[in-house]
Short mmCIF file of C-alpha atoms in Angstrom, two decimals:
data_model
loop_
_atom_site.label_atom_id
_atom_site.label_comp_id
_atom_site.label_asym_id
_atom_site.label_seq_id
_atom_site.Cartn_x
_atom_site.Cartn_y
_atom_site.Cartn_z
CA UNK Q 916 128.65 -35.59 13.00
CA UNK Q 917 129.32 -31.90 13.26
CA UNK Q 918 131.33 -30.74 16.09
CA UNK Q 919 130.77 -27.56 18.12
CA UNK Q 920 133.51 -26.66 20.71
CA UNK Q 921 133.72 -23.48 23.26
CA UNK Q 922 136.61 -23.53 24.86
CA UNK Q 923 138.56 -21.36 27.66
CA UNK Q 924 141.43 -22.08 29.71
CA UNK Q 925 139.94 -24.39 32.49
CA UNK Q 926 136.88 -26.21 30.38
CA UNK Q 927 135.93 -26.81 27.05
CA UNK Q 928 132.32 -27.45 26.14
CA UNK Q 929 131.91 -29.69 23.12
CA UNK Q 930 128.25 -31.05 21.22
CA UNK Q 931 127.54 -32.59 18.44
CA UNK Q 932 125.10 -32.19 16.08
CA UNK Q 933 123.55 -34.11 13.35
CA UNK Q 934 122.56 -32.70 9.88
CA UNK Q 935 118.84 -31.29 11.31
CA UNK Q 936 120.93 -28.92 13.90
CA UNK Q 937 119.79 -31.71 16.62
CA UNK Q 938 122.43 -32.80 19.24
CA UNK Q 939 123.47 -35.93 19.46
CA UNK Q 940 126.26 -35.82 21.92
CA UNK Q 941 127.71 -33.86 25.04
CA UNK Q 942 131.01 -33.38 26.77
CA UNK Q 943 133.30 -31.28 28.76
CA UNK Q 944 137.20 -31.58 28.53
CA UNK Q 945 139.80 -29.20 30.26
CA UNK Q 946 140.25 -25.88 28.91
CA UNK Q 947 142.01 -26.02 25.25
CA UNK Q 948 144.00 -22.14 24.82
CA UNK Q 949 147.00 -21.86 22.46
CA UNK Q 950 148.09 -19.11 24.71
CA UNK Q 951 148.97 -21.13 27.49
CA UNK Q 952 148.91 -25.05 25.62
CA UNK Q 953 151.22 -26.12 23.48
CA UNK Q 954 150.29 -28.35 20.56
CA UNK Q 955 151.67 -31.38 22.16
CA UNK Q 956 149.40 -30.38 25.56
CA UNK Q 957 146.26 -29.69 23.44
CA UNK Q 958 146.40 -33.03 21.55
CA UNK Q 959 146.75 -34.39 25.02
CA UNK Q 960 143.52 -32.70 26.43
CA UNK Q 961 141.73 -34.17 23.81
CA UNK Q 962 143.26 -38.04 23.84
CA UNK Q 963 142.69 -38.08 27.61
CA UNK Q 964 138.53 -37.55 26.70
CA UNK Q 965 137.40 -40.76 26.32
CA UNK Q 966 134.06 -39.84 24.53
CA UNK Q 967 135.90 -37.71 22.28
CA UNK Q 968 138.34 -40.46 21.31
CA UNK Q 969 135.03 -43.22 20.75
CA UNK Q 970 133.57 -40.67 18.43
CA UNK Q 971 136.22 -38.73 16.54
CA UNK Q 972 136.05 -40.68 13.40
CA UNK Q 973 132.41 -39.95 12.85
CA UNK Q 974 133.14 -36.28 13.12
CA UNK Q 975 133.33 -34.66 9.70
CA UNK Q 976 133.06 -30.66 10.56
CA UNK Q 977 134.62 -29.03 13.61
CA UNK Q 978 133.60 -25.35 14.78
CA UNK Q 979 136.25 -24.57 17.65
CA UNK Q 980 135.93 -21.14 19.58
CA UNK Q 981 138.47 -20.30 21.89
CA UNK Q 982 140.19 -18.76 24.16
CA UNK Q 983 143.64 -17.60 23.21
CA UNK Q 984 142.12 -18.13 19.02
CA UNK Q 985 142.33 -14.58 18.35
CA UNK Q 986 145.21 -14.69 15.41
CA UNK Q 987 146.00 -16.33 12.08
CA UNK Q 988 148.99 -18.07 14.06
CA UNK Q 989 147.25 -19.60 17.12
CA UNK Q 990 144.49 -20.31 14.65
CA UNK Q 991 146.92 -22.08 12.73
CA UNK Q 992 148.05 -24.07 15.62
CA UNK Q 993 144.88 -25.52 16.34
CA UNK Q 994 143.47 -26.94 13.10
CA UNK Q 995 146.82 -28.47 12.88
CA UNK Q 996 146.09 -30.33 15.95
CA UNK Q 997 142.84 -31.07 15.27
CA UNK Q 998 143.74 -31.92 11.40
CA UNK Q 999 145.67 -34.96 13.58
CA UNK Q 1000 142.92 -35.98 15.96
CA UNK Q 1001 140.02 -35.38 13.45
CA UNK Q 1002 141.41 -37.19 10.75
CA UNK Q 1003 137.77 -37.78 9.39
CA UNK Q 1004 137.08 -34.19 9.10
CA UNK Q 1005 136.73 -32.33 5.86
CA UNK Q 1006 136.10 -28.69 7.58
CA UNK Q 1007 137.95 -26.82 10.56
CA UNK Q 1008 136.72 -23.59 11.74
CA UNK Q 1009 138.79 -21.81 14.61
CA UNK Q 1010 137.72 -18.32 15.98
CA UNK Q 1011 137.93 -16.27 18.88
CA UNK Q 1012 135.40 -17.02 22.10
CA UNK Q 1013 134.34 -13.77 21.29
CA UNK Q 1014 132.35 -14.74 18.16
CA UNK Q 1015 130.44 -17.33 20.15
CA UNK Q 1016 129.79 -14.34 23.01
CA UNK Q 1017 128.46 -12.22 20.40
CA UNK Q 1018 126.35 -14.89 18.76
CA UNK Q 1019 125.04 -16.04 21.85
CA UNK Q 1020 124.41 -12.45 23.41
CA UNK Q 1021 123.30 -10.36 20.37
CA UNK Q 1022 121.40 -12.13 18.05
CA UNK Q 1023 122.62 -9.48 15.26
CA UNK Q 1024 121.59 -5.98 17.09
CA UNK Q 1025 124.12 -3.83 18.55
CA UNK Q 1026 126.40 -4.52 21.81
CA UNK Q 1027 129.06 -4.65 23.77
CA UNK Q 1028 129.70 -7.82 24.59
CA UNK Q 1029 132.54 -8.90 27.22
CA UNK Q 1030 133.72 -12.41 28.67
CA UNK Q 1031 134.63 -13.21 32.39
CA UNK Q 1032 135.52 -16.61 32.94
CA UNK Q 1033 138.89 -17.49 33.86
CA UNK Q 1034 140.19 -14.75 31.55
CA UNK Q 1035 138.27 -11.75 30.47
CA UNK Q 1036 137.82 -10.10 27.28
CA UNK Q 1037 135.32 -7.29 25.43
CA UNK Q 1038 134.36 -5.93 22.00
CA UNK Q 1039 131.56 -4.04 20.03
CA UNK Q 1040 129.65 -5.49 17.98
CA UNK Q 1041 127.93 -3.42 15.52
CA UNK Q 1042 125.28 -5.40 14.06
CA UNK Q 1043 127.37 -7.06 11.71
CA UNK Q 1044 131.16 -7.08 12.62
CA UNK Q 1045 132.92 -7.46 16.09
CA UNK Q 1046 135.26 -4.34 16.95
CA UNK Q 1047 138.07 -4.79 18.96
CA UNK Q 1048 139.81 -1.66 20.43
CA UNK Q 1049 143.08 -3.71 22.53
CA UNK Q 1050 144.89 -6.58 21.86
CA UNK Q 1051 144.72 -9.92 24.26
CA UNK Q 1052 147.98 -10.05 26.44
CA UNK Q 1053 146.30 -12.47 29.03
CA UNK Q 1054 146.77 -12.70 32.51
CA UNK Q 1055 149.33 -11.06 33.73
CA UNK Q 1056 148.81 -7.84 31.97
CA UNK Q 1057 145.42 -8.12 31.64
CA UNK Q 1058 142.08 -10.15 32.44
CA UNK Q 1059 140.60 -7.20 35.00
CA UNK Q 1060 137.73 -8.94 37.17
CA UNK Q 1061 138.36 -12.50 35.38
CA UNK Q 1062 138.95 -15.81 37.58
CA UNK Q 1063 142.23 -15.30 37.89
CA UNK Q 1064 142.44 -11.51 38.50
CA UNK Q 1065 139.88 -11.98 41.26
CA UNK Q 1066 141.69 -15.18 43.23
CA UNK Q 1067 144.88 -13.07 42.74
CA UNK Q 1068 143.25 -10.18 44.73
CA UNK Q 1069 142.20 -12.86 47.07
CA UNK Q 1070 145.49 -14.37 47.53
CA UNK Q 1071 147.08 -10.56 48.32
CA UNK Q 1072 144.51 -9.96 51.00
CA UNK Q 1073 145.06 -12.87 53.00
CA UNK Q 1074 149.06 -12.75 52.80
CA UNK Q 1075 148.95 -8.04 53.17
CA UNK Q 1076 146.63 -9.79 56.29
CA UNK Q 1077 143.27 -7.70 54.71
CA UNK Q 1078 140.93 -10.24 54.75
CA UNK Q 1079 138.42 -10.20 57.88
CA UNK Q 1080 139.24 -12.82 60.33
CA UNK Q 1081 136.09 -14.89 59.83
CA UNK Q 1082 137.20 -15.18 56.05
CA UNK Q 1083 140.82 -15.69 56.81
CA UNK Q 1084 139.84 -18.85 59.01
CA UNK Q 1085 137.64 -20.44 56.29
CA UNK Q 1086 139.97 -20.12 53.71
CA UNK Q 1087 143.22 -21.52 55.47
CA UNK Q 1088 140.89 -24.75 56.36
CA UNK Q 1089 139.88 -24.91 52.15
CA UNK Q 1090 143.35 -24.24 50.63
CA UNK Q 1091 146.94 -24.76 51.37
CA UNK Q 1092 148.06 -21.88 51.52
CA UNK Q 1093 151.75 -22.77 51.86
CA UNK Q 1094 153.94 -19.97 50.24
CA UNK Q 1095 156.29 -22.37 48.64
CA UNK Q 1096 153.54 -24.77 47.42
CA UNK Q 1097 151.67 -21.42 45.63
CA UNK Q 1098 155.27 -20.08 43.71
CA UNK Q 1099 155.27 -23.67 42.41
CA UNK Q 1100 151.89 -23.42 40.72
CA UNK Q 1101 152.22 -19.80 39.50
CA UNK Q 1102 155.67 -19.93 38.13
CA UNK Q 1103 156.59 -23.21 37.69
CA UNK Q 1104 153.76 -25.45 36.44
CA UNK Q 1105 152.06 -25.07 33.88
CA UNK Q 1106 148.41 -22.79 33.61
CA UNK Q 1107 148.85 -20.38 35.93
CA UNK Q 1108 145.80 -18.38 35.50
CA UNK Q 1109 143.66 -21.13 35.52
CA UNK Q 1110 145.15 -22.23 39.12
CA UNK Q 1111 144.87 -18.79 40.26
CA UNK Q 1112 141.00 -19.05 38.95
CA UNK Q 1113 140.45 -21.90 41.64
CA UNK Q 1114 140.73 -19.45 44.69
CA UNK Q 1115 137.40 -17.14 43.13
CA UNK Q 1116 135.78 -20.14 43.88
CA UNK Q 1117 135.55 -18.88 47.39
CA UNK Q 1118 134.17 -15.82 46.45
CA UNK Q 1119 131.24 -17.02 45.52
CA UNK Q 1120 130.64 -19.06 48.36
CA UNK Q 1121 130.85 -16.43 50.46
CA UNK Q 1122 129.00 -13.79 48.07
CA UNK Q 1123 126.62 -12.28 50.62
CA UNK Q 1124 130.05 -11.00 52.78
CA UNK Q 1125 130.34 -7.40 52.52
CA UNK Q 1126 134.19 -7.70 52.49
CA UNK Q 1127 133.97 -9.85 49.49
CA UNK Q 1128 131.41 -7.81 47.47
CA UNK Q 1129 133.22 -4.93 47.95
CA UNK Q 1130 136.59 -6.87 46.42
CA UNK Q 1131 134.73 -8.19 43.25
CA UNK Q 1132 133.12 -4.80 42.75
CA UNK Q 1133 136.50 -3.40 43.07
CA UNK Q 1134 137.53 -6.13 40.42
CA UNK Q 1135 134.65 -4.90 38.26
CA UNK Q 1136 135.17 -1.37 38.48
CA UNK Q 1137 138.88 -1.67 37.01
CA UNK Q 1138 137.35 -3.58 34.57
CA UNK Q 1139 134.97 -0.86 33.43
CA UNK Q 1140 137.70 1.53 33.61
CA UNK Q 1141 139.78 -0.13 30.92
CA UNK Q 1142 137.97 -2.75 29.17
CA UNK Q 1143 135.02 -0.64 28.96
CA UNK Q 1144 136.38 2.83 28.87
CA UNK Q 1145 137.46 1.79 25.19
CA UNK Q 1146 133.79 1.33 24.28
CA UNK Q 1147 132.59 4.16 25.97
CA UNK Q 1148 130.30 5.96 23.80
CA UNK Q 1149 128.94 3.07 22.90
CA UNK Q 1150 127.99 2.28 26.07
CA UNK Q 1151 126.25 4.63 26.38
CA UNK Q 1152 123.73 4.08 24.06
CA UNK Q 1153 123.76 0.24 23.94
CA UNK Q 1154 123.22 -2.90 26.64
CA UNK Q 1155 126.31 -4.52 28.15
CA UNK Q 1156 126.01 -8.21 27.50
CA UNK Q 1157 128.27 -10.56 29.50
CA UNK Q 1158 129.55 -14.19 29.09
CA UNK Q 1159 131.22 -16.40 31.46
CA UNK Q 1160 130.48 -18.04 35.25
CA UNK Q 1161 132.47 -15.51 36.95
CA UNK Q 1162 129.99 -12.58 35.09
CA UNK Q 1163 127.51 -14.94 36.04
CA UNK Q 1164 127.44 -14.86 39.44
CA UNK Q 1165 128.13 -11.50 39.77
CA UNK Q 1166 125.12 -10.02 37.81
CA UNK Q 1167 123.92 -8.07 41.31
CA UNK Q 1168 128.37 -6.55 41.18
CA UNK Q 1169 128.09 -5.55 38.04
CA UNK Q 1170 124.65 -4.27 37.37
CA UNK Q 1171 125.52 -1.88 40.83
CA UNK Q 1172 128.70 -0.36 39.25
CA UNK Q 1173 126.81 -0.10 35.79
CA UNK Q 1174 124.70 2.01 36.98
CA UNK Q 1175 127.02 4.02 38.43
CA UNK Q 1176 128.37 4.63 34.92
CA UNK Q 1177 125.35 5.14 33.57
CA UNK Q 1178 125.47 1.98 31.96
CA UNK Q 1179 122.69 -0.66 31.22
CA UNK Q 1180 123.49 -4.22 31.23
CA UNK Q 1181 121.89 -6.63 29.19
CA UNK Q 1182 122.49 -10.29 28.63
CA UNK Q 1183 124.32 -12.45 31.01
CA UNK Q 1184 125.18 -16.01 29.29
CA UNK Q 1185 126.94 -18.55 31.39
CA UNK Q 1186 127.33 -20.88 28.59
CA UNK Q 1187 127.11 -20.06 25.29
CA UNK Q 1188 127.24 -23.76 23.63
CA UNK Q 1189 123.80 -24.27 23.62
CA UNK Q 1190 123.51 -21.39 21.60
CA UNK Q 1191 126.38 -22.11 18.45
CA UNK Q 1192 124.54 -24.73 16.91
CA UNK Q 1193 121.95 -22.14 15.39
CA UNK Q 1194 125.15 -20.20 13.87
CA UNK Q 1195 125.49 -20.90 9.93
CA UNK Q 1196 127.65 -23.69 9.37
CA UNK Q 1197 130.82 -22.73 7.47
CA UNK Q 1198 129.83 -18.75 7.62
CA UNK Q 1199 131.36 -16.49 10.19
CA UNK Q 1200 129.91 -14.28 12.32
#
């Protein structure tokens, strides 16, 4: 079996493939990022997967994109992992989640393509090789209008007492909101940004509040003003494609501030899985 994995910090989306490109097999673990993991945590996260464990020996090709994949080191860190759970397989691939955005967005013609899920991320793509303009310093440098960016602006509107009262009541009877209990998760367990992630949740329960579009437009807007602003004359003359369930369900956000810009957005992808098993096996995008 071939194995096809796309992976960010809270999920990981795996199928399987036979040798006609047909899937076989489907499964979701929690998010695998060498960021934020470390081996011993990632070998974990796939032990605990029960379907992964009754099949791993049949696997003889993995193609892992990830989060957190972006250098020859964290790279590194991952086929050695999966070198130890995969002992059957005779090929590891490990790339960036950006190569499986830009597969699944592009299709080969010209874009900027950016990913907001629990982190966020963005590139141009040329036609034939992803540009990127920035390094990845995650979450608490970076990530504008990602999960965890967005239930961090939450979080500061309740506690600076911002958020409307309706709001405020609705989201002290779906969280705990207990200072002490909310330092504990951000600074000292483990996956931070993927906890803070959990509160944009309620953002998008509440998405036709004016209060809250106004917050993940704000969100988006700081995005477009760094992420983008590297890409900017680009942008101008091709579509903004964007991956992730957090771009997602804000198509109406960002599409409003695009235009603003100028801007015209094109693809919005809220899984790209489906589409990686029509990449060339062993060949890079």
């Amino acid at each position: 079996m071939i194995l096809i994995a796309d992976a960010g910090s809270t999920k990981c989306d795996w199928i399987g493939i036979n040798e006609q490109k047909e899937p076989i097999f489907k499964v979701r673990t929690r998010g695998i990022n060498p960021a934020i993991l470390s081996n011993k945590q990632i070998m974990e996260r796939l032990t605990e997967c029960h379907e992964l464990a009754e099949i791993k020996d049949t696997v003889t090709e993995v193609y892992f994109y990830g989060a957190g994949c972006g250098t020859v080191i964290s790279q590194t860190e991952v086929k050695a992992v999966f070198q130890l759970f995969f002992k059957k397989a005779t090929y590891l691939q490990v790339l960036e989640d950006l190569d499986a955005a830009v597969h699944a967005c592009t299709k080969d013609a010209p874009g900027i393509v950016s990913i907001l899920g629990t982190g966020s991320n963005c590139c141009y793509y040329d036609g034939e090789k992803i540009i990127t303009r920035m390094p990845t310093l995650g979450y608490t440098i970076m990530d504008d209008a990602s999960g965890n960016s967005m239930g961090k602006l939450l979080l500061r509107a309740y506690f600076f007492n911002q958020l409307p009262e309706h709001l405020k009541t609705k989201f002290e009877a779906e969280f705990d909101i207990d200072p002490g209990i909310i330092k504990e998760n951000l600074y000292k367990k483990p996956n931070a940004n993927a906890y803070l992630a959990t509160y944009a949740k309620f953002l998008f329960q509440h998405l036709e509040d004016p209060f809250v579009q106004e917050l993940i437009k704000s969100a988006i807007e700081s995005f477009v003003d760094t992420h983008i602003n590297l890409y900017l004359e680009e942008a101008k003359k091709y579509p903004l494609h964007f991956v992730g369930s957090i771009a997602y369900f804000s198509q109406k956000q960002i599409n409003e501030v695009l235009n603003k810009h100028n801007m015209k957005a094109g693809k919005f992808v809220r899984r790209p899985i489906d589409e990686l098993i029509h990449i060339p096996l062993r060949v890079n995008i």
